[in-house]
CSV table of C-alpha atoms in Angstrom, one decimal:
chain,number,residue,atom,x,y,z
B,793,TRP,CA,289.7,254.8,198.2
B,794,LEU,CA,287.4,257.9,197.4
B,795,ILE,CA,286.2,258.0,200.9
B,796,ARG,CA,289.4,257.1,202.9
B,797,ALA,CA,292.1,258.8,200.7
B,798,ASP,CA,290.2,261.5,198.9
B,799,HIS,CA,287.9,262.2,201.7
B,800,VAL,CA,284.8,262.2,199.6
B,801,SER,CA,281.5,262.0,201.2
B,802,PRO,CA,279.8,258.6,200.7
B,803,TYR,CA,276.6,260.3,199.8
B,804,ALA,CA,278.2,261.9,196.6
B,805,ILE,CA,279.2,258.4,195.3
B,806,LEU,CA,276.9,256.1,193.0
B,807,ALA,CA,278.4,252.7,192.2
B,808,VAL,CA,276.3,250.6,189.7
B,809,THR,CA,276.8,246.8,188.8
B,810,PHE,CA,274.5,244.2,187.3
B,811,THR,CA,273.5,241.7,190.0
B,812,GLU,CA,271.8,242.2,193.4
B,813,LYS,CA,274.6,239.8,194.8
B,814,ALA,CA,277.5,242.0,193.4
B,815,ALA,CA,275.9,245.2,194.8
B,816,ALA,CA,275.5,243.5,198.1
B,817,GLN,CA,279.3,242.5,198.2
B,818,MET,CA,280.2,246.1,197.2
B,819,GLN,CA,278.1,247.4,200.1
B,820,GLU,CA,279.7,245.1,202.5
B,821,ARG,CA,283.2,245.9,201.6
B,822,VAL,CA,282.4,249.7,201.8
B,823,ASP,CA,280.8,249.3,205.2
B,824,LEU,CA,284.0,247.7,206.5
B,825,ASN,CA,285.9,250.7,205.5
B,826,THR,CA,283.8,253.4,206.7
B,827,PRO,CA,282.9,254.6,210.2
B,828,LEU,CA,279.6,252.8,211.5
B,829,GLY,CA,276.4,254.4,210.2
B,830,LEU,CA,278.4,256.8,207.8
B,831,ASN,CA,277.9,254.7,204.6
B,832,ASP,CA,275.2,256.3,202.6
B,833,ALA,CA,276.8,255.8,199.3
B,834,ALA,CA,274.3,254.4,196.6
B,835,ILE,CA,275.4,251.0,195.6
B,836,LYS,CA,272.9,249.6,193.1
B,837,THR,CA,272.1,247.5,190.0
B,838,PHE,CA,271.3,249.8,186.9
B,839,HIS,CA,267.7,248.7,187.1
B,840,GLY,CA,267.4,249.3,191.0
B,841,PHE,CA,268.8,252.7,190.6
B,842,GLY,CA,266.6,253.7,187.8
B,843,ASP,CA,263.6,252.4,189.7
B,844,GLU,CA,264.4,254.3,192.8
B,845,VAL,CA,265.1,257.7,190.8
B,846,PHE,CA,261.8,257.1,188.9
B,847,ARG,CA,259.8,256.7,192.3
B,848,GLU,CA,261.4,259.6,193.8
B,849,PHE,CA,260.6,262.0,190.9
B,850,ALA,CA,257.2,260.3,189.9
B,851,LEU,CA,255.4,263.6,190.3
B,852,GLU,CA,257.6,265.3,187.8
B,853,LEU,CA,256.8,262.6,185.4
B,854,GLY,CA,253.1,262.7,185.9
B,855,ARG,CA,253.1,259.1,187.3
B,856,SER,CA,252.3,257.3,190.5
B,857,GLY,CA,255.1,256.5,192.9
B,858,GLU,CA,253.4,253.2,193.5
B,859,LEU,CA,253.9,251.7,190.3
B,860,ARG,CA,254.1,247.9,190.0
B,861,VAL,CA,257.0,246.4,188.1
B,862,LEU,CA,255.8,243.5,185.9
B,863,SER,CA,258.0,240.3,185.9
B,864,ALA,CA,258.6,238.6,182.5
B,865,ALA,CA,255.4,236.1,183.2
B,866,GLU,CA,253.4,239.1,184.3
B,867,GLN,CA,254.3,241.0,181.0
B,868,VAL,CA,253.0,238.2,178.9
B,869,ILE,CA,249.7,238.0,181.1
B,870,PHE,CA,249.3,241.9,180.7
B,871,LEU,CA,249.6,241.6,176.9
B,872,HIS,CA,247.2,238.6,176.7
B,873,LYS,CA,244.7,240.7,178.6
B,874,HIS,CA,244.9,243.8,176.4
B,875,LEU,CA,245.8,241.9,173.0
B,876,TYR,CA,242.5,243.1,171.4
B,877,GLU,CA,243.2,246.6,172.4
B,878,LEU,CA,246.5,246.6,170.3
B,879,PRO,CA,246.6,247.6,166.6
B,880,LEU,CA,247.6,244.1,165.5
B,881,LYS,CA,247.0,242.6,162.3
B,882,ARG,CA,249.6,240.4,160.6
B,883,TYR,CA,251.0,239.8,164.2
B,884,ARG,CA,247.8,238.5,165.6
B,885,PRO,CA,247.1,235.7,163.3
B,886,ALA,CA,243.5,234.3,163.4
B,887,GLY,CA,244.5,230.8,164.0
B,888,ASP,CA,246.8,231.6,166.9
B,889,PRO,CA,246.2,235.1,168.2
B,890,LEU,CA,248.9,234.8,170.9
B,891,ARG,CA,251.6,233.4,168.7
B,892,TYR,CA,253.7,236.5,168.7
B,893,VAL,CA,253.3,237.8,172.2
B,894,ARG,CA,256.7,237.0,173.7
B,895,ALA,CA,258.4,238.1,170.3
B,896,LEU,CA,256.8,241.5,170.6
B,897,LEU,CA,257.7,241.9,174.3
B,898,GLY,CA,261.2,241.0,173.4
B,899,LEU,CA,261.3,243.5,170.6
B,900,PHE,CA,259.8,246.4,172.8
B,901,GLY,CA,262.5,245.6,175.6
B,902,ARG,CA,265.2,245.5,173.1
B,903,ALA,CA,264.0,248.9,171.6
B,904,ARG,CA,264.2,250.6,175.0
B,905,ASP,CA,267.7,249.0,175.9
B,906,GLU,CA,268.9,250.5,172.4
B,907,ASP,CA,267.3,253.8,173.4
B,908,VAL,CA,264.8,253.8,170.9
B,909,SER,CA,261.4,255.4,171.9
B,910,PRO,CA,258.1,254.7,170.5
B,911,GLN,CA,258.2,258.1,168.7
B,912,ALA,CA,261.7,257.2,167.3
B,913,TYR,CA,260.4,253.8,166.1
B,914,ALA,CA,257.5,255.4,164.4
B,915,ALA,CA,259.8,258.0,162.6
B,916,TYR,CA,261.8,254.8,161.3
B,917,ALA,CA,258.8,253.3,160.0
B,918,ALA,CA,257.6,256.3,158.3
B,919,GLN,CA,261.0,256.7,156.6
B,920,LEU,CA,260.7,253.2,155.2
B,921,ARG,CA,257.4,254.0,153.9
B,922,ALA,CA,258.7,257.3,152.3
B,923,GLU,CA,261.4,255.0,150.6
B,924,VAL,CA,259.1,252.6,149.1
B,925,GLY,CA,259.0,254.2,145.6
B,926,VAL,CA,258.8,252.3,142.5
B,927,GLN,CA,261.7,250.2,141.9
B,928,ILE,CA,262.4,246.5,141.1
B,929,ASP,CA,261.7,245.6,144.8
B,930,THR,CA,258.9,247.8,145.5
B,931,ASP,CA,256.7,244.9,146.8
B,932,VAL,CA,259.5,243.9,149.2
B,933,ARG,CA,259.9,247.5,150.4
B,934,LYS,CA,256.1,248.1,150.9
B,935,ASP,CA,255.8,244.8,153.0
B,936,THR,CA,258.7,245.7,155.3
B,937,ALA,CA,257.1,249.2,155.7
B,938,ASP,CA,253.7,247.6,156.5
B,939,ALA,CA,255.3,245.5,159.2
B,940,GLN,CA,257.3,248.1,160.8
B,941,GLU,CA,254.5,250.5,160.8
B,942,GLU,CA,252.5,247.9,162.6
B,943,LEU,CA,255.0,247.1,165.1
B,944,ALA,CA,255.7,251.0,165.8
B,945,ALA,CA,252.0,251.5,166.4
B,946,VAL,CA,251.8,248.4,168.8
B,947,TYR,CA,254.9,249.7,170.6
B,948,ALA,CA,253.3,252.9,171.3
B,949,ALA,CA,250.0,251.4,172.3
B,950,TYR,CA,251.6,249.0,174.6
B,951,THR,CA,253.5,251.9,176.4
B,952,LYS,CA,250.1,253.9,176.7
B,953,LEU,CA,248.6,250.9,178.2
B,954,LYS,CA,251.1,250.5,180.9
B,955,GLN,CA,250.9,254.3,181.6
B,956,GLU,CA,246.9,254.0,182.1
B,957,ASN,CA,247.3,250.9,184.2
B,958,ASP,CA,250.1,252.1,186.5
B,959,VAL,CA,252.5,249.3,185.4
B,960,ILE,CA,256.1,249.4,184.1
B,961,ASP,CA,258.3,246.6,183.1
B,962,PHE,CA,262.1,245.9,183.5
B,963,ALA,CA,263.4,247.9,180.7
B,964,ASP,CA,261.2,251.0,181.8
B,965,GLN,CA,263.3,251.1,185.0
B,966,VAL,CA,266.3,252.5,182.8
B,967,SER,CA,264.4,254.1,180.1
B,968,LEU,CA,262.2,256.2,182.4
B,969,CYS,CA,265.2,257.4,184.3
B,970,LEU,CA,267.0,258.5,181.3
B,971,GLY,CA,264.0,260.3,180.1
B,972,LEU,CA,263.9,262.3,183.4
B,973,LEU,CA,267.6,263.3,183.1
B,974,ARG,CA,266.9,264.4,179.4
B,975,ASP,CA,263.5,266.1,179.9
B,976,HIS,CA,263.4,267.5,183.3
B,977,PRO,CA,266.4,269.8,183.9
B,978,ALA,CA,265.7,270.5,187.7
B,979,ALA,CA,265.3,266.9,188.5
B,980,ALA,CA,268.5,266.2,186.6
B,981,GLN,CA,270.3,268.8,188.3
B,982,ARG,CA,269.4,267.7,191.7
B,983,LEU,CA,270.7,264.0,190.8
B,984,GLN,CA,273.9,265.5,189.3
B,985,ARG,CA,274.6,267.6,192.2
B,986,ARG,CA,274.2,264.6,194.6
B,987,PHE,CA,276.1,262.0,192.4
B,988,LYS,CA,279.6,263.7,191.9
B,989,TYR,CA,281.5,260.3,191.5
B,990,VAL,CA,280.0,257.5,189.4
B,991,VAL,CA,281.6,254.2,189.4
B,992,VAL,CA,280.6,251.4,187.0
B,993,ASP,CA,281.3,247.5,187.3
B,994,GLU,CA,281.2,245.2,184.4
B,995,PHE,CA,281.0,248.0,181.7
B,996,GLN,CA,281.1,245.4,178.9
B,997,ASP,CA,277.6,244.3,180.0
B,998,THR,CA,276.1,247.8,179.5
B,999,ASN,CA,273.7,248.5,176.6
B,1000,ALA,CA,273.0,251.8,174.7
B,1001,ALA,CA,270.3,253.2,177.1
B,1002,GLN,CA,272.5,252.5,180.1
B,1003,PHE,CA,275.4,254.4,178.8
B,1004,GLU,CA,273.4,257.4,177.8
B,1005,LEU,CA,272.1,257.4,181.4
B,1006,LEU,CA,275.7,257.5,182.6
B,1007,ARG,CA,276.6,260.2,180.2
B,1008,GLU,CA,273.8,262.5,181.3
B,1009,LEU,CA,274.2,261.9,185.0
B,1010,VAL,CA,277.9,262.9,184.9
B,1011,ALA,CA,277.6,265.7,182.3
B,1012,PRO,CA,278.4,268.7,184.8
B,1013,HIS,CA,281.4,267.1,186.4
B,1014,ARG,CA,282.5,264.1,184.2
B,1015,ASN,CA,283.9,262.1,187.2
B,1016,LEU,CA,283.1,258.7,185.8
B,1017,THR,CA,285.1,255.5,186.3
B,1018,VAL,CA,284.2,252.2,184.4
B,1019,VAL,CA,285.7,248.9,184.8
B,1020,GLY,CA,285.2,246.4,181.9
B,1021,ASP,CA,286.9,243.8,179.8
B,1022,ASP,CA,285.7,243.6,176.1
B,1023,ASP,CA,287.2,239.8,176.3
B,1024,GLN,CA,284.3,239.1,178.8
B,1025,SER,CA,281.5,240.4,176.9
B,1026,ILE,CA,278.8,237.5,176.4
B,1027,PHE,CA,275.5,239.3,176.8
B,1028,ALA,CA,275.0,240.8,173.3
B,1029,TRP,CA,271.7,238.6,173.1
B,1030,ARG,CA,270.3,240.7,176.0
B,1031,GLY,CA,271.6,244.1,174.5
B,1032,ALA,CA,275.0,244.5,175.9
B,1033,THR,CA,277.1,246.2,173.2
B,1034,LEU,CA,280.9,246.7,172.9
B,1035,GLY,CA,280.2,249.8,171.2
B,1036,ASN,CA,279.9,251.5,174.5
B,1037,PHE,CA,283.8,251.3,174.7
B,1038,ALA,CA,283.9,253.4,171.5
B,1039,SER,CA,281.2,255.7,172.6
B,1040,PHE,CA,283.0,256.1,176.1
B,1041,ARG,CA,286.3,257.1,174.4
B,1042,GLU,CA,284.4,259.5,172.2
B,1043,ALA,CA,282.4,261.0,175.0
B,1044,PHE,CA,285.5,261.2,177.3
B,1045,PRO,CA,288.7,261.5,175.1
B,1046,ASP,CA,290.6,262.8,178.0
B,1047,ALA,CA,290.1,259.7,180.3
B,1048,THR,CA,292.9,257.8,181.8
B,1049,VAL,CA,293.2,254.2,180.7
B,1050,VAL,CA,294.4,251.7,183.3
B,1051,THR,CA,295.0,248.2,182.4
B,1052,LEU,CA,294.6,245.6,185.2
B,1053,VAL,CA,296.7,242.5,184.3
B,1054,GLU,CA,297.4,240.9,187.8
B,1055,ASN,CA,295.4,237.7,188.2
B,1056,ARG,CA,295.3,236.0,191.6
B,1057,ARG,CA,293.0,233.2,190.6
B,1058,SER,CA,294.9,231.1,188.1
B,1059,THR,CA,298.3,230.0,187.2
B,1060,GLN,CA,300.4,231.4,184.4
B,1061,GLY,CA,299.9,228.2,182.4
B,1062,ILE,CA,296.1,228.6,182.3
B,1063,LEU,CA,296.4,232.2,181.6
B,1064,ASP,CA,298.7,231.7,178.7
B,1065,ALA,CA,296.4,229.2,177.2
B,1066,ALA,CA,293.3,231.4,177.4
B,1067,TYR,CA,295.3,234.3,175.9
B,1068,SER,CA,296.4,232.2,172.9
B,1069,LEU,CA,292.7,231.6,172.4
B,1070,ILE,CA,291.2,235.0,172.9
B,1071,SER,CA,293.9,237.0,171.1
B,1072,LYS,CA,292.4,235.4,167.8
B,1073,ASN,CA,289.2,237.6,168.4
B,1074,PRO,CA,288.8,240.6,166.0
B,1075,ASP,CA,288.6,244.2,167.1
B,1076,ARG,CA,289.7,243.6,170.6
B,1077,LEU,CA,290.6,246.7,172.7
B,1078,GLU,CA,294.1,245.5,173.1
B,1079,HIS,CA,294.7,246.4,169.5
B,1080,THR,CA,292.4,249.5,169.3
B,1081,LEU,CA,293.9,251.1,172.5
B,1082,GLY,CA,297.3,249.8,172.1
B,1083,VAL,CA,297.5,248.1,175.6
B,1084,ASP,CA,298.6,244.8,176.9
B,1085,LYS,CA,296.2,242.5,178.2
B,1086,HIS,CA,298.2,239.5,178.7
B,1087,LEU,CA,297.3,238.5,182.4
B,1088,ARG,CA,300.1,237.8,184.7
B,1089,GLY,CA,299.0,235.0,187.3
B,1090,ARG,CA,300.6,232.7,190.0
B,1091,ALA,CA,303.7,230.7,189.3
B,1092,PRO,CA,303.1,227.5,187.5
B,1093,SER,CA,302.4,224.4,189.9
B,1094,GLY,CA,304.6,222.1,188.0
B,1095,ASP,CA,301.8,219.9,186.9
B,1096,VAL,CA,300.3,219.9,183.5
B,1097,GLU,CA,297.9,222.9,183.8
B,1098,VAL,CA,296.1,222.6,180.5
B,1099,ASP,CA,295.5,219.4,178.6
B,1100,HIS,CA,293.9,219.5,175.1
B,1101,LEU,CA,292.6,215.9,174.2
B,1102,GLN,CA,290.7,214.8,171.1
B,1103,PHE,CA,288.4,211.9,170.7
B,1104,ALA,CA,286.3,210.5,167.8
B,1105,HIS,CA,283.1,210.1,169.9
B,1106,SER,CA,281.6,211.7,172.9
B,1107,ALA,CA,281.4,208.1,174.7
B,1108,ASP,CA,285.2,207.8,174.4
B,1109,GLU,CA,285.7,211.2,175.9
B,1110,ALA,CA,283.4,210.4,178.8
B,1111,GLU,CA,285.2,207.2,179.4
B,1112,ASP,CA,288.6,208.7,179.3
B,1113,VAL,CA,287.4,211.3,181.9
B,1114,ALA,CA,286.2,208.7,184.1
B,1115,ASP,CA,289.5,207.0,184.1
B,1116,ARG,CA,291.5,209.9,184.7
B,1117,ILE,CA,289.1,210.9,187.7
B,1118,ALA,CA,289.8,207.3,189.0
B,1119,ARG,CA,293.5,207.7,188.5
B,1120,GLU,CA,293.7,211.0,190.2
B,1121,ALA,CA,291.8,209.8,193.1
B,1122,LEU,CA,294.0,206.8,193.7
B,1123,SER,CA,297.2,208.5,193.3
B,1124,ARG,CA,296.4,211.6,195.2
B,1125,GLN,CA,294.0,210.0,197.8
B,1126,ARG,CA,291.2,212.5,196.9
B,1127,ARG,CA,287.5,212.0,197.3
B,1128,TYR,CA,285.4,211.6,194.4
B,1129,GLY,CA,283.2,214.3,195.6
B,1130,ASP,CA,286.1,216.6,195.0
B,1131,PHE,CA,285.7,216.3,191.2
B,1132,ALA,CA,283.4,218.2,188.9
B,1133,ILE,CA,282.9,217.8,185.1
B,1134,LEU,CA,281.7,220.9,183.3
B,1135,ALA,CA,279.7,220.3,179.9
B,1136,ARG,CA,278.2,222.7,177.7
B,1137,ASN,CA,274.5,221.9,178.1
B,1138,ASN,CA,272.4,219.1,179.5
B,1139,GLY,CA,272.4,217.0,176.5
B,1140,ASP,CA,276.3,216.9,176.6
B,1141,ALA,CA,276.3,215.9,180.1
B,1142,THR,CA,274.5,212.5,179.4
B,1143,ALA,CA,277.4,210.5,178.5
B,1144,PHE,CA,279.5,211.8,181.6
B,1145,LEU,CA,276.8,211.0,183.9
B,1146,ASN,CA,276.7,207.4,182.8
B,1147,ALA,CA,280.6,207.0,182.5
B,1148,PRO,CA,281.2,207.7,186.4
B,1149,ALA,CA,278.8,205.3,187.5
B,1150,ARG,CA,281.2,202.5,186.7
B,1151,PRO,CA,282.7,200.6,189.8
B,1152,GLN,CA,285.8,202.5,189.7
B,1153,VAL,CA,284.3,205.9,189.8
B,1154,PRO,CA,281.3,205.9,192.3
B,1155,LEU,CA,279.0,208.9,192.5
B,1156,PRO,CA,278.8,211.4,193.7
B,1157,CYS,CA,281.1,213.2,191.1
B,1158,SER,CA,279.4,216.4,190.2
B,1159,VAL,CA,278.4,217.0,186.5
């Protein structure tokens, strides 16, 4: 729409999403709607964009543009190799020196996702030390300060080791780009002048550092569109925060809110059942923004669209599911390969794997 209706140069557009597959699909759709060879819009994942920017401006940051990005496994190997160069004490127990390696890497990655630099972490640890005092829980406060001071020192040492060895990790791809925008005005201006329109997919999956990167990037023109659904937020365990919706409203109070309620995938019965459950969640945007998020779907099919069945044992449930598949296949003349059973995890699937093996439900039936 920006290109065709608003005559925006593709070169001025940045679209970011969360997977390479989604970025490729977006690129393909834009290709189909632009003249051949004229689609030079930047359609990237957050980390892909950050990595590209960092390498372009590596000299400004005093780094090599040929840095290697460590995979998760390579991070562990790197920390193993340099373990005795880190100021570790309690988190390098004598009996098992490698015990906390993965936990340390997880902490440092989460710190960068939360936009917490080594300097900020050290300041936090120093504050804890200053607050120890002489109180009833002085020993607890002192122990906490000791632990956080050690972690802050290791975080800083790990960051320095990566610089000295010309490597970065996954979280660095965003945090280093954010640092460039904050600390190098000339480089920031070049990026801001190029990307005059920024579009973000799956905004509910963004973390604090990613939102700050967006805010810095659009500061001069404020042309930012985000698409997100707080009801689909399932990645808090890897740093995603619904607080970014509140941060967005605070940073862009004049933004227009558009609610998308047309659903082309599901019939109304399925959507009504889903809404009756999700509406019980607290602090939803539907209430805080005063909007209606009840989706409108395709007309009901006439069949029972949602069945809620209760069983005393998982074996009973599996037997009933197998019977239902057998009846459905017979009455509607469907192949057993058309059916799929979704289970929460591999352990839950065992009963279902056994049940369809009976004569009336031959495999394959996907579980």
